[in-house]
Short mmCIF file of C-alpha atoms and ligand atoms in Angstrom, two decimals:
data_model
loop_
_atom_site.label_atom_id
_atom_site.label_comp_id
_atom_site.label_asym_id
_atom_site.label_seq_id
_atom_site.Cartn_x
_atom_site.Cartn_y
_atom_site.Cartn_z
CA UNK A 36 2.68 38.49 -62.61
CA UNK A 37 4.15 36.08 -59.57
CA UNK A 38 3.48 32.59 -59.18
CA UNK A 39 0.16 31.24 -57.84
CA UNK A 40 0.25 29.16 -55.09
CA UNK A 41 -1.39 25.65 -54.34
CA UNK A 42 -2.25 23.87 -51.51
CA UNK A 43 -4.46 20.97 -51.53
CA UNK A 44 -6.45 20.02 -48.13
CA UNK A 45 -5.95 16.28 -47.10
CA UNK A 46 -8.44 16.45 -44.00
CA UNK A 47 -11.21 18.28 -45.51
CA UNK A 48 -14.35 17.30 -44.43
CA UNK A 49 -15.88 15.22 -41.14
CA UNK A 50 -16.51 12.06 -42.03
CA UNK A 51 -13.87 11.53 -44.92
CA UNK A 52 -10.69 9.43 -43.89
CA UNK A 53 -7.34 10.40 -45.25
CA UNK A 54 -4.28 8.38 -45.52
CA UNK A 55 -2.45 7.62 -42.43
CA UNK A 56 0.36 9.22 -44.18
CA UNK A 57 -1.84 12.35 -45.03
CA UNK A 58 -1.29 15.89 -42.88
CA UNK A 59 -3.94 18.50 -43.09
CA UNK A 60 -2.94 20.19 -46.59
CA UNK A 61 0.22 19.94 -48.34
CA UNK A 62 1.76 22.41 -50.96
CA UNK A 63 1.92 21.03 -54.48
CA UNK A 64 3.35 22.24 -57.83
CA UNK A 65 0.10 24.25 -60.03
CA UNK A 66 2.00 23.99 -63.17
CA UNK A 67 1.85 20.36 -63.02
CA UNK A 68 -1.34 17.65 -63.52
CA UNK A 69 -3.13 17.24 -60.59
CA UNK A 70 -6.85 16.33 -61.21
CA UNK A 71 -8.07 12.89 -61.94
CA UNK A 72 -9.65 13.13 -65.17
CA UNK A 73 -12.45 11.23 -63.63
CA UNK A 74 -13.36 13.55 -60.96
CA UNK A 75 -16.63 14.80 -61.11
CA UNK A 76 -15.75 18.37 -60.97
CA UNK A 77 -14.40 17.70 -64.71
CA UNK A 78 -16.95 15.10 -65.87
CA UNK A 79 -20.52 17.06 -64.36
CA UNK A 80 -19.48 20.83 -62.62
CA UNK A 81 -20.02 18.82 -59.49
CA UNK A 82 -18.68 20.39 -56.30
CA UNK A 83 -18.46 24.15 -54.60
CA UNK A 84 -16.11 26.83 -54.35
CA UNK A 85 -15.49 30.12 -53.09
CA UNK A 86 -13.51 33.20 -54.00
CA UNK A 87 -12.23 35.73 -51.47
CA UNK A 88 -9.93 39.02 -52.20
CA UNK A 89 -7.35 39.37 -50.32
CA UNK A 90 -5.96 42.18 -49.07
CA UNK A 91 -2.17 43.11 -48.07
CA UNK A 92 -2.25 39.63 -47.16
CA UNK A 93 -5.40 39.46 -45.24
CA UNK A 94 -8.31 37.14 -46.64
CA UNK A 95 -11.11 39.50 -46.48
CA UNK A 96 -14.87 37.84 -45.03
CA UNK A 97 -13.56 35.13 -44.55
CA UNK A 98 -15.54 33.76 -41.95
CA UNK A 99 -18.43 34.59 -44.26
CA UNK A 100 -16.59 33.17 -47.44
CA UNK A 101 -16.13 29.22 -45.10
CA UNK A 102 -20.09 30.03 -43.96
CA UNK A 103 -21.25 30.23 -47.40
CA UNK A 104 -19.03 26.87 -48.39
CA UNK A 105 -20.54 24.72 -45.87
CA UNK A 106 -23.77 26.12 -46.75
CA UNK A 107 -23.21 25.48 -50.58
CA UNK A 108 -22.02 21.63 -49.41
CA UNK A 109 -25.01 21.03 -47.19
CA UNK A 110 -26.90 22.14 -50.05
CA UNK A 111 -24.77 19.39 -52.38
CA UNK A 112 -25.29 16.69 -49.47
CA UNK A 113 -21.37 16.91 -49.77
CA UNK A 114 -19.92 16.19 -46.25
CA UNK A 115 -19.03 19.44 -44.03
CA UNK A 116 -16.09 21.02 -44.97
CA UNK A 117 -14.00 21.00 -41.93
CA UNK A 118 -13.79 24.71 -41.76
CA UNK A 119 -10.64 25.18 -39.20
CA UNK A 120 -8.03 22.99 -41.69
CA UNK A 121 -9.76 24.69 -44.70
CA UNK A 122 -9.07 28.46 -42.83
CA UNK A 123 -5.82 27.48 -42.14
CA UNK A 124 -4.80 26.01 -45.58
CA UNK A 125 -5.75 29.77 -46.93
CA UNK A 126 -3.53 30.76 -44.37
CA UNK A 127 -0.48 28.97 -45.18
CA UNK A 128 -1.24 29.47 -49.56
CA UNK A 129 -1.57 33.33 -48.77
CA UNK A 130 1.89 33.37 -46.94
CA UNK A 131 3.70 31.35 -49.47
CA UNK A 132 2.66 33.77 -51.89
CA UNK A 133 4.67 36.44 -52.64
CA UNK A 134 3.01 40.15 -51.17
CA UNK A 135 0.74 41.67 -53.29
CA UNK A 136 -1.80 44.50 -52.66
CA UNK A 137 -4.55 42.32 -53.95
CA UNK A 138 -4.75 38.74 -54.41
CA UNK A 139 -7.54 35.95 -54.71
CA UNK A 140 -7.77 33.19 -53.03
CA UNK A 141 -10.01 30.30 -54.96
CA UNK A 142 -10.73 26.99 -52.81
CA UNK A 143 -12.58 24.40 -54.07
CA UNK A 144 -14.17 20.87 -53.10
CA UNK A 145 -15.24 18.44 -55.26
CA UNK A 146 -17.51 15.32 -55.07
CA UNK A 147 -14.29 13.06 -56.17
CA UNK A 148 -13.62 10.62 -58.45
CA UNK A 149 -16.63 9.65 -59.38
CA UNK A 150 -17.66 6.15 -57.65
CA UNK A 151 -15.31 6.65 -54.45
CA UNK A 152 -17.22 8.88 -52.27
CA UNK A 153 -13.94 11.11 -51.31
CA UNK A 154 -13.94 14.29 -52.37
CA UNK A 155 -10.87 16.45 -53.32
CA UNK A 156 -9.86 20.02 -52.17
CA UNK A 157 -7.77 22.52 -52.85
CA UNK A 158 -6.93 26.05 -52.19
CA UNK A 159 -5.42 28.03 -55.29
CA UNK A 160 -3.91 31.87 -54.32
CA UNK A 161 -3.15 34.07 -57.38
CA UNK A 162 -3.07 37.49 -58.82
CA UNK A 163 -7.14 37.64 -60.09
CA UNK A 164 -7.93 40.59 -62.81
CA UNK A 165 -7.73 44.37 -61.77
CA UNK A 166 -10.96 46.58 -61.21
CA UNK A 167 -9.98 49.68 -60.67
CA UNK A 168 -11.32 50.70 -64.20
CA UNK A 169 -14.70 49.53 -63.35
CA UNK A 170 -14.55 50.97 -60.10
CA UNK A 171 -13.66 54.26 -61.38
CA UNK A 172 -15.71 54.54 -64.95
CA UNK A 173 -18.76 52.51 -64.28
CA UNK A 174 -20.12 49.61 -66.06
CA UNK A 175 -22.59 48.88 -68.95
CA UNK A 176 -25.21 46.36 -67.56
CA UNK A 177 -27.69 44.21 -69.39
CA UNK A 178 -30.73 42.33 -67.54
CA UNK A 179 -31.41 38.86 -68.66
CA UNK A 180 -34.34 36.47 -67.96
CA UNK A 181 -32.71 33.99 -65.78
CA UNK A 182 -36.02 31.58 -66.24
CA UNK A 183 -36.58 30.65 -62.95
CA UNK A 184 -39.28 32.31 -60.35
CA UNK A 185 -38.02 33.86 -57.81
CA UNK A 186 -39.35 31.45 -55.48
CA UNK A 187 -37.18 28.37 -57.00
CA UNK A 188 -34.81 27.52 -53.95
CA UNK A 189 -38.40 27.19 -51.74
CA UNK A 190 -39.97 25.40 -54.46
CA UNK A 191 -37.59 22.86 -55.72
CA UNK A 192 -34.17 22.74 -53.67
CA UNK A 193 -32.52 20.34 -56.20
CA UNK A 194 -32.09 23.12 -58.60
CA UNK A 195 -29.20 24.34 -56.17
CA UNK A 196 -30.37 28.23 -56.77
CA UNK A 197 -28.57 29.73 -53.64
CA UNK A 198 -25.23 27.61 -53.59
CA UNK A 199 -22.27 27.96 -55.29
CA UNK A 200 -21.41 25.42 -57.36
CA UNK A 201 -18.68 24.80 -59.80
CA UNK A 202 -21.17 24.60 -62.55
CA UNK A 203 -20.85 27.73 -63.64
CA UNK A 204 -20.99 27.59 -67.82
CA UNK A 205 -24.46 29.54 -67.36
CA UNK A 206 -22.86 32.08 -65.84
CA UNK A 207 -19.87 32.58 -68.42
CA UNK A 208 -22.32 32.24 -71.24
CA UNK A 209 -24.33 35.20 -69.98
CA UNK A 210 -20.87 37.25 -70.40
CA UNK A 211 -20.66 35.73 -73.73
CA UNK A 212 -24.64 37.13 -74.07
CA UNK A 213 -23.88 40.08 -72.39
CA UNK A 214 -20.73 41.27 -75.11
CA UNK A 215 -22.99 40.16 -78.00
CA UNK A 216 -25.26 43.32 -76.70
CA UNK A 217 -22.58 45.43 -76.07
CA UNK A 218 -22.43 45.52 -72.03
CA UNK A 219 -20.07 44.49 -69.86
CA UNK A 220 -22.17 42.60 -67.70
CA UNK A 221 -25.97 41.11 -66.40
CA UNK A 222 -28.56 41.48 -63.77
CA UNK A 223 -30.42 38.50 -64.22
CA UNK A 224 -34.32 39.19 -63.61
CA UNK A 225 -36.89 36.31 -62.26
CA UNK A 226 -38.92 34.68 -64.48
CA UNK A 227 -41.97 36.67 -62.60
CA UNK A 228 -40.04 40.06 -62.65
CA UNK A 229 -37.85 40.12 -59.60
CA UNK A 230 -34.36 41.31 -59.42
CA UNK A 231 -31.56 39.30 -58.68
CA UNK A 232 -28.06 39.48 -58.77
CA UNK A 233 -25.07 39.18 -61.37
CA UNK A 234 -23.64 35.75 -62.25
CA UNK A 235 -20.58 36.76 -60.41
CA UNK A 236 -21.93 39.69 -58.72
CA UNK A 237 -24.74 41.16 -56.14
CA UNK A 238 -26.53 43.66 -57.05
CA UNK A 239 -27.44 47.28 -54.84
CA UNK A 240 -29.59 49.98 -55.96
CA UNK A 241 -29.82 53.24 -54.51
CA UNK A 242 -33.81 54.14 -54.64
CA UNK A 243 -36.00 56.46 -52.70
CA UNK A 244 -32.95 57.47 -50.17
CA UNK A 245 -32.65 53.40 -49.02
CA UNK A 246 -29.84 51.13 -50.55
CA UNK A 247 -31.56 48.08 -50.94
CA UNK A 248 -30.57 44.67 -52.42
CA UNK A 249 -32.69 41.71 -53.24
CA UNK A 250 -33.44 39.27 -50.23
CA UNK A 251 -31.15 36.21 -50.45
CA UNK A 252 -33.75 33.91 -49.80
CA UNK A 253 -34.70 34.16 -53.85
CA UNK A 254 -31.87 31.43 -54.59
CA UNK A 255 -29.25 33.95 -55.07
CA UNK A 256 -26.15 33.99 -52.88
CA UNK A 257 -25.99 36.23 -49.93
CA UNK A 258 -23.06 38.20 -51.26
CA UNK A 259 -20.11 38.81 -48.39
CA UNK A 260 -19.17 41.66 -50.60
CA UNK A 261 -22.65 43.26 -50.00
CA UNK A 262 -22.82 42.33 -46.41
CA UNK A 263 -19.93 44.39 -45.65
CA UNK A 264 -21.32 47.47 -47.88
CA UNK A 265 -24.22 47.45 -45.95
CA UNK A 266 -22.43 47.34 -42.84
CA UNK A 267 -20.08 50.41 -44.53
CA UNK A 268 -23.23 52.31 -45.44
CA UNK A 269 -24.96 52.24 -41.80
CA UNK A 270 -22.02 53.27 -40.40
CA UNK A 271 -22.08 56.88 -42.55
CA UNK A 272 -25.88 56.61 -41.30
CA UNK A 273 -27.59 55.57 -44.31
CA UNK A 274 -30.78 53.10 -44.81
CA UNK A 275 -30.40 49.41 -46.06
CA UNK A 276 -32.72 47.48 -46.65
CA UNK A 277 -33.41 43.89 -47.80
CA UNK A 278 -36.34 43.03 -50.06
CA UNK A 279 -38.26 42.01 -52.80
CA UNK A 280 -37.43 44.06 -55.77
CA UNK A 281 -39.45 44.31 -59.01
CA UNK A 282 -37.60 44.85 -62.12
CA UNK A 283 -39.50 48.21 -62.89
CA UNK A 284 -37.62 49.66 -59.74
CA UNK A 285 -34.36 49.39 -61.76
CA UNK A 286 -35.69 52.27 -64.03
CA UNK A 287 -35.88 54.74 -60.90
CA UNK A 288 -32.58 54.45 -59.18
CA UNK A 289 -30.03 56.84 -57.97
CA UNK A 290 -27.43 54.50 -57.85
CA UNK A 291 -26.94 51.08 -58.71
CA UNK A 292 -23.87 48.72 -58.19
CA UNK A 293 -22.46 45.71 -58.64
CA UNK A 294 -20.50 44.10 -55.68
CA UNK A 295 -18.31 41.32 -55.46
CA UNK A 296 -15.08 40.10 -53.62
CA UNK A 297 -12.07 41.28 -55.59
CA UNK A 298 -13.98 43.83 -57.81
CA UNK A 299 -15.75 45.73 -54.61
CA UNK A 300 -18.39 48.20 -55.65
CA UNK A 301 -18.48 48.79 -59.57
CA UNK A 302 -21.08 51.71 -60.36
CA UNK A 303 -23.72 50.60 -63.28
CA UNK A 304 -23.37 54.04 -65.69
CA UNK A 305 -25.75 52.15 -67.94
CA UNK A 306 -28.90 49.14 -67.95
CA UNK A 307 -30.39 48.10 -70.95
CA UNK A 308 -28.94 51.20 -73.49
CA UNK A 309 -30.27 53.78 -70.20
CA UNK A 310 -28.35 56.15 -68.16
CA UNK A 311 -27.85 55.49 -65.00
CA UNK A 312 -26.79 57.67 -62.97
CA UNK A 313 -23.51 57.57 -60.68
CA UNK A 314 -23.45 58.38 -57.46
CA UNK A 315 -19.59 59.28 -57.66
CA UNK A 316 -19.10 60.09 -53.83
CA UNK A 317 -20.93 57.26 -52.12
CA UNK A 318 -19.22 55.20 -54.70
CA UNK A 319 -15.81 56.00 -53.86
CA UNK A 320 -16.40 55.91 -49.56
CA UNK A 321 -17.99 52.23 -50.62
CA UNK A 322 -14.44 51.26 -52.12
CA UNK A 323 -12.26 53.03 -49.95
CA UNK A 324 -14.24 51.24 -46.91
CA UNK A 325 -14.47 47.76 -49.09
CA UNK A 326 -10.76 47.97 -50.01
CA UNK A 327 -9.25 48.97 -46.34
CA UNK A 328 -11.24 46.50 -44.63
CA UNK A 329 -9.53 44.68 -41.77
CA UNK A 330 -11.03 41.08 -41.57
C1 PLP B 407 -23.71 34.32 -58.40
C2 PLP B 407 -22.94 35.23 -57.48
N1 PLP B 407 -23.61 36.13 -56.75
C3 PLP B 407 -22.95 36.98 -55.92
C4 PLP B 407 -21.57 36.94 -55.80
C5 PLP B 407 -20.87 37.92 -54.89
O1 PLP B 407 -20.37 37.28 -53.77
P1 PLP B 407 -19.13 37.84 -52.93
O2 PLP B 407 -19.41 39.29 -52.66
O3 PLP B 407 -19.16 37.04 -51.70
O4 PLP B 407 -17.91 37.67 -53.76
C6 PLP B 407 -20.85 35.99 -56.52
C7 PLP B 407 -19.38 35.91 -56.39
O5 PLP B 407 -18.70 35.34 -57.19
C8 PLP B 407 -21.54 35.11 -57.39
O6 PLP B 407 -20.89 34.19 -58.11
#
């Protein structure tokens, strides 16, 4: 596996002075210490991040991926990420990294050490896991009560349903939950019995001829992954649809996936101990369309 490359942003967000001495990012060495051990990304989860797959050297959705951060901060009342240095500090990590067919690049802000106000960046390109297994065989699925209504993000805001934070421990320990039964992974399910998506993942079901996925205003994120599926699907002149969807729907599909950024379109083969079945050649157009996109 080759080196990972890091990159922190000095002039990351309007607002937030940097040293006169500071550029816009600088390389710096990810073997050695960096973080205070004060920041608040260590001490509470608190700050945002993003992860976008990138392809033959070309960050995929990535205007999407920098939408979705300054939506996340605005959510955080973190200051706007200044989106231009940000692009181009992705820019410069992916070219210092050797070529790969598939890479990840992970940036990151954080509300700072805590009591300063500054917040600290960083952009971190590396070799993520490979998904062509999943891809190919399917994937055994679980759902899980998240305990929230679907409603949440309209109902109380501060629960930061709908951004992506770096407090993500809930969303490991459903993987954790999700072995313990045997599956690979979770759709988590409202507390009033609406679907909703992975804790990495969105989720797309195949159901009376439509591909549909759950509206993102039901604090989940709106998935770049699944964005450019839809767009993929409509252009081989199929249906999409956003919309409420009620968990009983998941037991009448013809297809259901899971989508994210470097894992594309992973068929669900099974949900809750039930067959499910895969649609094998609408799968494979998704990932050959997900996996030769252009921007
Ligand atoms: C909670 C959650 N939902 C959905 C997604 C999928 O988003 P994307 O397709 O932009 O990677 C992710 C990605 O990590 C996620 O963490």
């Amino acid at each position: 596996m080759s080196a990972p490359i890091l990159f922190f942003v000095d002039d990351l967000a309007e607002g937030v002075s940097t040293a006169a001495s500071a550029g816009r990012f600088h390389q710096a060495d990810p073997a050695a210490p960096q973080i205070n051990v004060m920041d608040l990304s260590v001490t509470r989860g608190d700050g945002i991040f993003e992860t976008a797959g990138v392809q033959h050297g070309k960050p995929m959705a990535i205007e999407a991926h920098l939408a979705r951060f300054a939506h996340s901060a605005a959510l955080l009342d973190l200051p706007a990420p200044k989106l231009d240095v940000w692009a181009a500090a992705i820019e410069a990590a992916i070219t210092a990294h050797s070529p790969a067919a598939m890479l990840s690049a992970k940036f990151i802000m954080t509300r700072g050490i805590e009591g300063t106000g500054v917040p600290v960046g960083w952009v971190y390109v590396f070799e993520g896991d490979e998904h062509e297994r999943e891809r190919e065989n399917g994937i055994s699925v679980v759902t899980l009560d998240r305990g929230y209504r679907h409603d949440v993000a309209k109902t109380s805001p501060w629960l930061l349903q709908g951004a992506k934070t770096l407090s993500y421990a809930v969303n490991k320990a459903v993987l954790r939950e999700a072995a313990r039964r045997g599956a690979d992974d979770v759709i988590f399910i409202s507390s009033d019995g609406f679907v909703l998506e992975g804790p990495t993942s969105s989720v797309i079901l195949l159901i009376d001829g439509r591909f549909v996925t759950p509206s993102t205003d039901q604090g989940i994120l709106a998935g770049t992954t699944q964005a450019d599926a839809f767009a993929a699907l409509e252009s081989l002149g199929h249906e999409t649809e956003y919309r409420e969807v009620v968990a009983d729907e998941l037991g009448r599909v013809d297809g259901l996936w899971m989508l994210s950024s470097t894992r594309c379109a992973a068929p669900v083969r099974e949900l809750d101990g039930q067959a499910v079945p895969i649609a094998r050649e609408i799968t494979d157009q998704l990932n050959d369309a997900l996996l030769t996109r252009t921007k």
